[in-house]
Tab-separated table of C-alpha atoms in Angstrom:
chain	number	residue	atom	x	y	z
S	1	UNK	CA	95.687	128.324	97.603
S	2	UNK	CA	97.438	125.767	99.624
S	3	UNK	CA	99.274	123.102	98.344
S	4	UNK	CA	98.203	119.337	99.666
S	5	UNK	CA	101.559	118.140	101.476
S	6	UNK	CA	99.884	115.930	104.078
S	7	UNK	CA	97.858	112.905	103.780
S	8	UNK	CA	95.952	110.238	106.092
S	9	UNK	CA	96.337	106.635	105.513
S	10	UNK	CA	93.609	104.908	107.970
S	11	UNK	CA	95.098	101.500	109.308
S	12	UNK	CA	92.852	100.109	112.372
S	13	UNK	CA	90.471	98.202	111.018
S	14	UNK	CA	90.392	94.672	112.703
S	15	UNK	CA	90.884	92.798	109.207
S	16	UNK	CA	87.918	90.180	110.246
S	17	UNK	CA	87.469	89.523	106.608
S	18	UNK	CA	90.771	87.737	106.881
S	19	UNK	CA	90.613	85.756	109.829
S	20	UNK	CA	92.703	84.026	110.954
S	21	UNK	CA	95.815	85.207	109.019
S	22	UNK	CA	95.538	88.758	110.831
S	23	UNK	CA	95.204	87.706	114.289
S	24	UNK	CA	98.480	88.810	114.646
S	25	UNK	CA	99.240	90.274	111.572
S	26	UNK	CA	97.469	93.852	110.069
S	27	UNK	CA	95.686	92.803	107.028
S	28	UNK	CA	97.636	96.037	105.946
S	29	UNK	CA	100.581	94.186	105.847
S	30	UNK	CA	99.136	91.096	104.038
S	31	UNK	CA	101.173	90.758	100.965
S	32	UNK	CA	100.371	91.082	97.079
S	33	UNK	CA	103.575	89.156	95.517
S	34	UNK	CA	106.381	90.663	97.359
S	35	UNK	CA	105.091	94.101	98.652
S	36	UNK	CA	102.740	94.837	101.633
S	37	UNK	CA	99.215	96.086	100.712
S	38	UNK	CA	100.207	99.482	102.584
S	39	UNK	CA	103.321	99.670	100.420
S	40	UNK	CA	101.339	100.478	97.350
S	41	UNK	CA	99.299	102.844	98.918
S	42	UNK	CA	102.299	104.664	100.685
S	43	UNK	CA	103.908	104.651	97.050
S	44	UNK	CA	100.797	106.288	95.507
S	45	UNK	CA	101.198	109.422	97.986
S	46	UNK	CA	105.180	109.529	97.409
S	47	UNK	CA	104.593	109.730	93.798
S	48	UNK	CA	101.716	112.192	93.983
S	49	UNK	CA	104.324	114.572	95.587
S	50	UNK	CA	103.148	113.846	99.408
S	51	UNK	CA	105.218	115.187	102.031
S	52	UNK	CA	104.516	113.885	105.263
S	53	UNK	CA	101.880	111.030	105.893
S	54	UNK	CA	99.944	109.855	109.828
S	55	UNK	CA	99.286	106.589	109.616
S	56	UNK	CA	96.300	105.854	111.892
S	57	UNK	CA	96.864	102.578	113.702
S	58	UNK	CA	95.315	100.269	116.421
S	59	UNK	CA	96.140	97.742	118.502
S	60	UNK	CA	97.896	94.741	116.981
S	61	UNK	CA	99.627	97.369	114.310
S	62	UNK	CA	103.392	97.909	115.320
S	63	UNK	CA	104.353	95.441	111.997
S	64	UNK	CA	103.246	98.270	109.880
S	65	UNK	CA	105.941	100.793	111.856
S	66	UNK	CA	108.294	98.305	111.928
S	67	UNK	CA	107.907	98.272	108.037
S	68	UNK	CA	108.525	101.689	107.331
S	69	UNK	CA	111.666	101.840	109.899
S	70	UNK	CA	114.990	101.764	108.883
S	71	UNK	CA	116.591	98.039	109.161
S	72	UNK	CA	119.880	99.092	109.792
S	73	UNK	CA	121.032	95.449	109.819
S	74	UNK	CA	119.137	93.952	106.640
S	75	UNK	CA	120.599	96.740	104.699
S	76	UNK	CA	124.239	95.959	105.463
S	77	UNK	CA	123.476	92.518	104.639
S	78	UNK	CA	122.483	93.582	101.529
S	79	UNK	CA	124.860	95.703	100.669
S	80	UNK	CA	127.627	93.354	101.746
S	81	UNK	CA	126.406	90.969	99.504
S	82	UNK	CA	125.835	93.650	96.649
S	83	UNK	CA	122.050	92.689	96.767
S	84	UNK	CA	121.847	96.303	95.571
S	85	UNK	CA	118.243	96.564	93.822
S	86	UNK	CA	117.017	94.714	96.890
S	87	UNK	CA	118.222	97.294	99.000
S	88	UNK	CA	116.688	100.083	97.498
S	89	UNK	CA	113.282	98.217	97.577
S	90	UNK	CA	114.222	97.983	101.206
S	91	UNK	CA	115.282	101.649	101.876
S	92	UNK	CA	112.533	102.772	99.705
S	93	UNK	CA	109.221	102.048	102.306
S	94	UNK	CA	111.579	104.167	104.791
S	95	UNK	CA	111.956	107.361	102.220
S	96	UNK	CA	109.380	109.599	103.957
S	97	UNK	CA	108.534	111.327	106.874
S	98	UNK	CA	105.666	109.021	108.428
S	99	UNK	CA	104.097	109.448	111.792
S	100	UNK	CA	102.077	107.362	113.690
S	101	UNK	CA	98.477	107.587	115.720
S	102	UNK	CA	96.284	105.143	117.249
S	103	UNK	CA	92.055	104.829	116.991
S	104	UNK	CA	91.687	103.730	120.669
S	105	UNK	CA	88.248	102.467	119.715
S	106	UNK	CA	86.893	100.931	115.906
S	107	UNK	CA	83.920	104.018	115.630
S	108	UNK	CA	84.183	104.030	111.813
S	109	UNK	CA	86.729	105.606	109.062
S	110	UNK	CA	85.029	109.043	110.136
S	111	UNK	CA	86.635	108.800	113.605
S	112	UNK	CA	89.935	107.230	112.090
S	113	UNK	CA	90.292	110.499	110.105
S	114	UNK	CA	89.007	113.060	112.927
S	115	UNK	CA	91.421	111.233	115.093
S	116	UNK	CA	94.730	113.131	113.128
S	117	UNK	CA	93.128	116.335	112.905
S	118	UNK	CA	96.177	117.949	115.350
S	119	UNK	CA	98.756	116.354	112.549
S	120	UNK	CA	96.820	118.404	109.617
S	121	UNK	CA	95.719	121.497	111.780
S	122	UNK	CA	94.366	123.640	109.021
S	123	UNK	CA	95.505	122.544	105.629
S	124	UNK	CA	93.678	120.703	103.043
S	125	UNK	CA	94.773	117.260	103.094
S	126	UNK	CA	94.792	113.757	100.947
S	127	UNK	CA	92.857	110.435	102.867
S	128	UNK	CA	94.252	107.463	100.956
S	129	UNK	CA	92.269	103.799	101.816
S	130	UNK	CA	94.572	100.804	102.327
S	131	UNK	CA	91.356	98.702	100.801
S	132	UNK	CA	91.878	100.094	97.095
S	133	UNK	CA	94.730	99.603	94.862
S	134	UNK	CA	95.038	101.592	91.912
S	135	UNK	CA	96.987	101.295	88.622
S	136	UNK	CA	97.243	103.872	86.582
S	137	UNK	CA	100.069	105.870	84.368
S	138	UNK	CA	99.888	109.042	86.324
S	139	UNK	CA	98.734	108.174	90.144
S	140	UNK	CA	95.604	108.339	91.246
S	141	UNK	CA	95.948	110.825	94.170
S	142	UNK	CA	98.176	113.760	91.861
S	143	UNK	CA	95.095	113.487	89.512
S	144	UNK	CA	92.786	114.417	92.610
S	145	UNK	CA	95.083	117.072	93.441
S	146	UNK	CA	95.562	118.462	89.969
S	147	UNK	CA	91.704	119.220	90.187
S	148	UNK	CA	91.988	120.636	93.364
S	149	UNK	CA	93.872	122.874	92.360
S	150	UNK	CA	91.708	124.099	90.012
S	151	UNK	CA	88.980	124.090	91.828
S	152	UNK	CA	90.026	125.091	94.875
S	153	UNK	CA	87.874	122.983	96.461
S	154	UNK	CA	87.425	119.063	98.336
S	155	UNK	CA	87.569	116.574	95.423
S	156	UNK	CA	86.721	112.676	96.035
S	157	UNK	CA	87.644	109.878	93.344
S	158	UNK	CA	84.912	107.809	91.979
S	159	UNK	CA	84.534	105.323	89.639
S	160	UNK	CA	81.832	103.124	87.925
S	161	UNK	CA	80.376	100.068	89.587
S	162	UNK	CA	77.890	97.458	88.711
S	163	UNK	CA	74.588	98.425	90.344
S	164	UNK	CA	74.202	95.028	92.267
S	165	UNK	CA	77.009	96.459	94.190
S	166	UNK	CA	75.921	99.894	94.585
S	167	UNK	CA	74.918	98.807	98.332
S	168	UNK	CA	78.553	98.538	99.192
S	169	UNK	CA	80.002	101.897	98.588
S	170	UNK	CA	79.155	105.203	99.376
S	171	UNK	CA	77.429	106.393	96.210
S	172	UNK	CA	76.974	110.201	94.818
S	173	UNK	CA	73.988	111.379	93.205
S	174	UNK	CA	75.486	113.912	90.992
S	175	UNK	CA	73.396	117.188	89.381
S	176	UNK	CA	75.969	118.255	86.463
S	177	UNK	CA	78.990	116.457	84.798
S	178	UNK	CA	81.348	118.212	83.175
S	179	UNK	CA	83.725	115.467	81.626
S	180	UNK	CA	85.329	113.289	84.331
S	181	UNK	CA	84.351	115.912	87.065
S	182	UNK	CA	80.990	115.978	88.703
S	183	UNK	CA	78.966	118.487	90.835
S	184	UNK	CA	77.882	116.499	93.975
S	185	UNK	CA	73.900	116.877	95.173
S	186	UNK	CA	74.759	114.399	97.666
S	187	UNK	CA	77.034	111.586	98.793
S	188	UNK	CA	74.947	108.677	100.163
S	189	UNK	CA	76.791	105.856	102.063
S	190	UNK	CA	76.070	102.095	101.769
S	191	UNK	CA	72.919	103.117	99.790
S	192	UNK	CA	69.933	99.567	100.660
S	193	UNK	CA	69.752	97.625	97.002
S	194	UNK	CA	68.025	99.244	94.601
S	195	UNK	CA	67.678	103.326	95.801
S	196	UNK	CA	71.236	104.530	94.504
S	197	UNK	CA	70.773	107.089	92.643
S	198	UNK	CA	73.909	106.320	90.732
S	199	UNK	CA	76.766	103.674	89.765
S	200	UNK	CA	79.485	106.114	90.830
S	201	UNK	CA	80.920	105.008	93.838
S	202	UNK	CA	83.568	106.653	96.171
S	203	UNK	CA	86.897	104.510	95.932
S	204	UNK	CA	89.170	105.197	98.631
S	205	UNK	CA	90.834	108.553	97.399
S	206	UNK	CA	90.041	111.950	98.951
S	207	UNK	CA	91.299	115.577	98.761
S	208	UNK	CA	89.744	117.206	102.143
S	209	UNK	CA	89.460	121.013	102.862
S	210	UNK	CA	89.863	120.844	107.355
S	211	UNK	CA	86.480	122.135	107.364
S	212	UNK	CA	85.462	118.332	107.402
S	213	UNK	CA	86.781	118.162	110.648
S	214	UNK	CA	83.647	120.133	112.462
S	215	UNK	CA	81.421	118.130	110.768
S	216	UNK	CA	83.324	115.161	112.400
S	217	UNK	CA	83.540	116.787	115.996
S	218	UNK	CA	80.050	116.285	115.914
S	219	UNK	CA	80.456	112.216	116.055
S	220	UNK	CA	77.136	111.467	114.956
S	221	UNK	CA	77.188	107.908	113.922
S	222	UNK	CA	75.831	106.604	110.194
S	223	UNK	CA	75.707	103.074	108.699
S	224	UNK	CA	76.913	100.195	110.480
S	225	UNK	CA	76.583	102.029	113.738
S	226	UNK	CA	79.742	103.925	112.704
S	227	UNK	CA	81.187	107.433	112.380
S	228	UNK	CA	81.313	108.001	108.336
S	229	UNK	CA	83.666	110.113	106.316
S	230	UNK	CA	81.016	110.263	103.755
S	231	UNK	CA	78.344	111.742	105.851
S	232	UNK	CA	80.063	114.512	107.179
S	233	UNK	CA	81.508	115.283	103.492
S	234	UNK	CA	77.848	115.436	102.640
S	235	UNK	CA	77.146	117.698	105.929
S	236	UNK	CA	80.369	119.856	103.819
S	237	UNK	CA	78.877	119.402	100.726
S	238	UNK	CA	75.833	121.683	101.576
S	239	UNK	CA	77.594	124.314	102.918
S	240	UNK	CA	80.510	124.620	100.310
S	241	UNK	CA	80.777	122.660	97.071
S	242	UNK	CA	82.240	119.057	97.160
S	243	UNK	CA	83.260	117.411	93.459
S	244	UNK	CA	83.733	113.583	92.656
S	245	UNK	CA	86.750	113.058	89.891
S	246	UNK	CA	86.069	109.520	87.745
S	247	UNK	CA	89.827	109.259	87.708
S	248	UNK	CA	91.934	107.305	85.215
S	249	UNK	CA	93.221	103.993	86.371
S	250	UNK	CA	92.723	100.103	87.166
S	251	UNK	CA	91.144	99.883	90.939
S	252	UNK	CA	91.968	96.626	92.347
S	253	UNK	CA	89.568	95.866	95.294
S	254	UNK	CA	92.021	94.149	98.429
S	255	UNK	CA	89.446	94.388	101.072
S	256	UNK	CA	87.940	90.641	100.631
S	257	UNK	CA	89.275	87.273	99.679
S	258	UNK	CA	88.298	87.526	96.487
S	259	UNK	CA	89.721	90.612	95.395
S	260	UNK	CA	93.027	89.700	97.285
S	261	UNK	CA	93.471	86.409	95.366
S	262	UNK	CA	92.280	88.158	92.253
S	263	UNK	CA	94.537	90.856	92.842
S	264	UNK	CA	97.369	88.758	93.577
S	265	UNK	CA	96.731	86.556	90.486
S	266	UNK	CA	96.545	89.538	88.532
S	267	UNK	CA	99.885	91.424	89.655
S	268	UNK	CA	101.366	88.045	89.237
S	269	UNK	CA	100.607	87.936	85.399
S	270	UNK	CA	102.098	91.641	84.796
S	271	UNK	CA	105.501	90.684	86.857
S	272	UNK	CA	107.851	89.657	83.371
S	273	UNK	CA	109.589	86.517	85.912
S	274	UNK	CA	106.393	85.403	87.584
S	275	UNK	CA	103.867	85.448	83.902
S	276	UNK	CA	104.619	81.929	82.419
S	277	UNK	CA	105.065	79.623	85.530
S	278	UNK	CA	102.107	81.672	86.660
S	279	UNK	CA	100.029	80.682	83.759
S	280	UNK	CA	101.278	77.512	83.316
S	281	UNK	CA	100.146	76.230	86.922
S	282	UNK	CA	96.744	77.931	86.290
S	283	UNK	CA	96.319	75.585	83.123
S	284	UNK	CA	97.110	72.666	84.952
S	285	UNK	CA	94.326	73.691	87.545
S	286	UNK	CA	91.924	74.612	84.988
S	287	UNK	CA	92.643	71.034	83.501
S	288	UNK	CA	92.469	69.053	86.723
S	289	UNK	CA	88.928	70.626	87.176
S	290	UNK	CA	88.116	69.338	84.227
S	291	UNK	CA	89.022	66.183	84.237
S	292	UNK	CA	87.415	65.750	87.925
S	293	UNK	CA	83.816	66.659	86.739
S	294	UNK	CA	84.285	64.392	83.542
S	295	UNK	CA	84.773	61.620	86.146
């Protein structure tokens, strides 16, 4: 069995939910406190042993190579003025071998992925989503690939949602659980309200055998008008078994407002310098509301 050394991080997505912050700016690099979206996601694959990582960009990207450059001159700044656990933030985003591809067109996360198929060649691979954050003791990703291992076989991470929200994920419809791992009938993306056959949606974190990759030659397009990862894992699916792992961890949803300010709020009350003044200007908020609808 091969052990998963690569992994995918797609990046091209026009970030219209964020308009107009990343007009010129990837929502990629839109921060939560003092770290890059990205960042988080690029630290999930370092710590679940990752190797080498393609980032797959588009037009409007080059901030997120810039990030994970070396700064030759900001570090010797900071080491001149013995800013030294600011420079190893710093030095850490450039700690890994990262390499760099561009979607010419937006046809879907399918195409993103098919477009690095050269990078992986024929190894079983990791697909991290720059829309999902996840907290969790032991990452997200190494728990996907400690499965994998045993299975020997593509693995995707789910976890519950509420069913009014079923609609915006792919969904599986599952025939056997066994614990947190599930035996996949089918993977259904962007299910219409009220025909998922589950709660268990896919969140952004994929083990791939590169069999998925002539399913996506094919570029048959899916929901939106799109080329979708999840149909042509379902295509895989029915020729060689694909499993969904409910892994362990907080997801934190950074692909709307919401869930970015949320997020951000959220991170902000688990940083030990940022909790009180955090909390304190959220009570004075809370009380200025309330003292605007008593007048």
């Amino acid at each position: 069995m091969r052990k998963i050394t690569k992994a995918v991080i797609p990046a091209a997505g026009l970030g219209t939910r964020f308009l107009p912050a990343t007009k010129a700016m990837p929502k990629e690099m839109l921060p939560i406190i003092d770290k890059p979206t990205i960042q988080y996601i690029v630290d999930e694959a370092i710590e679940s042993g990752i190797e080498d990582l393609i980032i797959v960009t588009g037009k409007g990207k080059r901030a997120i190579e810039d990030h994970f450059d070396n700064a030759f001159e900001l570090e010797y700044r900071l080491m001149d003025k013995e800013k030294l656990e600011l420079l190893t933030e710093v030095q850490r985003s450039s700690s890994i071998d990262i390499h760099y591809i561009r979607q010419k067109e937006p046809n879907g996360l399918g195409h993103a992925i098919w477009c690095a198929r050269r990078f992986i060649g024929d190894e079983p691979f990791a697909v991290l989503l720059g829309d999902d954050i996840v907290v969790s003791e032991e990452p997200c990703l190494k728990q996907l690939i400690q499965f994998y291992e045993q299975m020997n076989a593509s693995i995707v991470g789910i976890q519950p949602v509420k069913e009014s929200e079923t609609h915006r994920y792919g969904i599986i419809d599952y025939t056997e659980q066994m614990g947190r791992l599930y035996r996949v009938n089918k993977f259904i993306e962007k299910p219409t309200k009220g025909t998922a056959p589950s709660n268990l949606a896919i969140m952004g974190r994929y083990i791939l055998e590169p069999e998925v990759f002539d399913f996506l030659e094919q570029q048959e397009k899916g929901a939106g008008g799109e080329i979708q990862l999840t149909d042509a894992i379902q295509r895989m699916n029915e020729v060689r078994p694909v499993y969904a792992y409910n892994f362990h961890g907080t997801r934190y949803d950074v692909g709307e407002k919401l869930g970015f300010i949320l997020t951000t709020i959220q991170f902000a009350l688990q940083n030990d310098e940022l909790r009180t003044p955090v909390l304190s200007g959220l009570k004075e908020i809370l009380q200025e509301e309330k003292m605007l609808k008593i007048v």
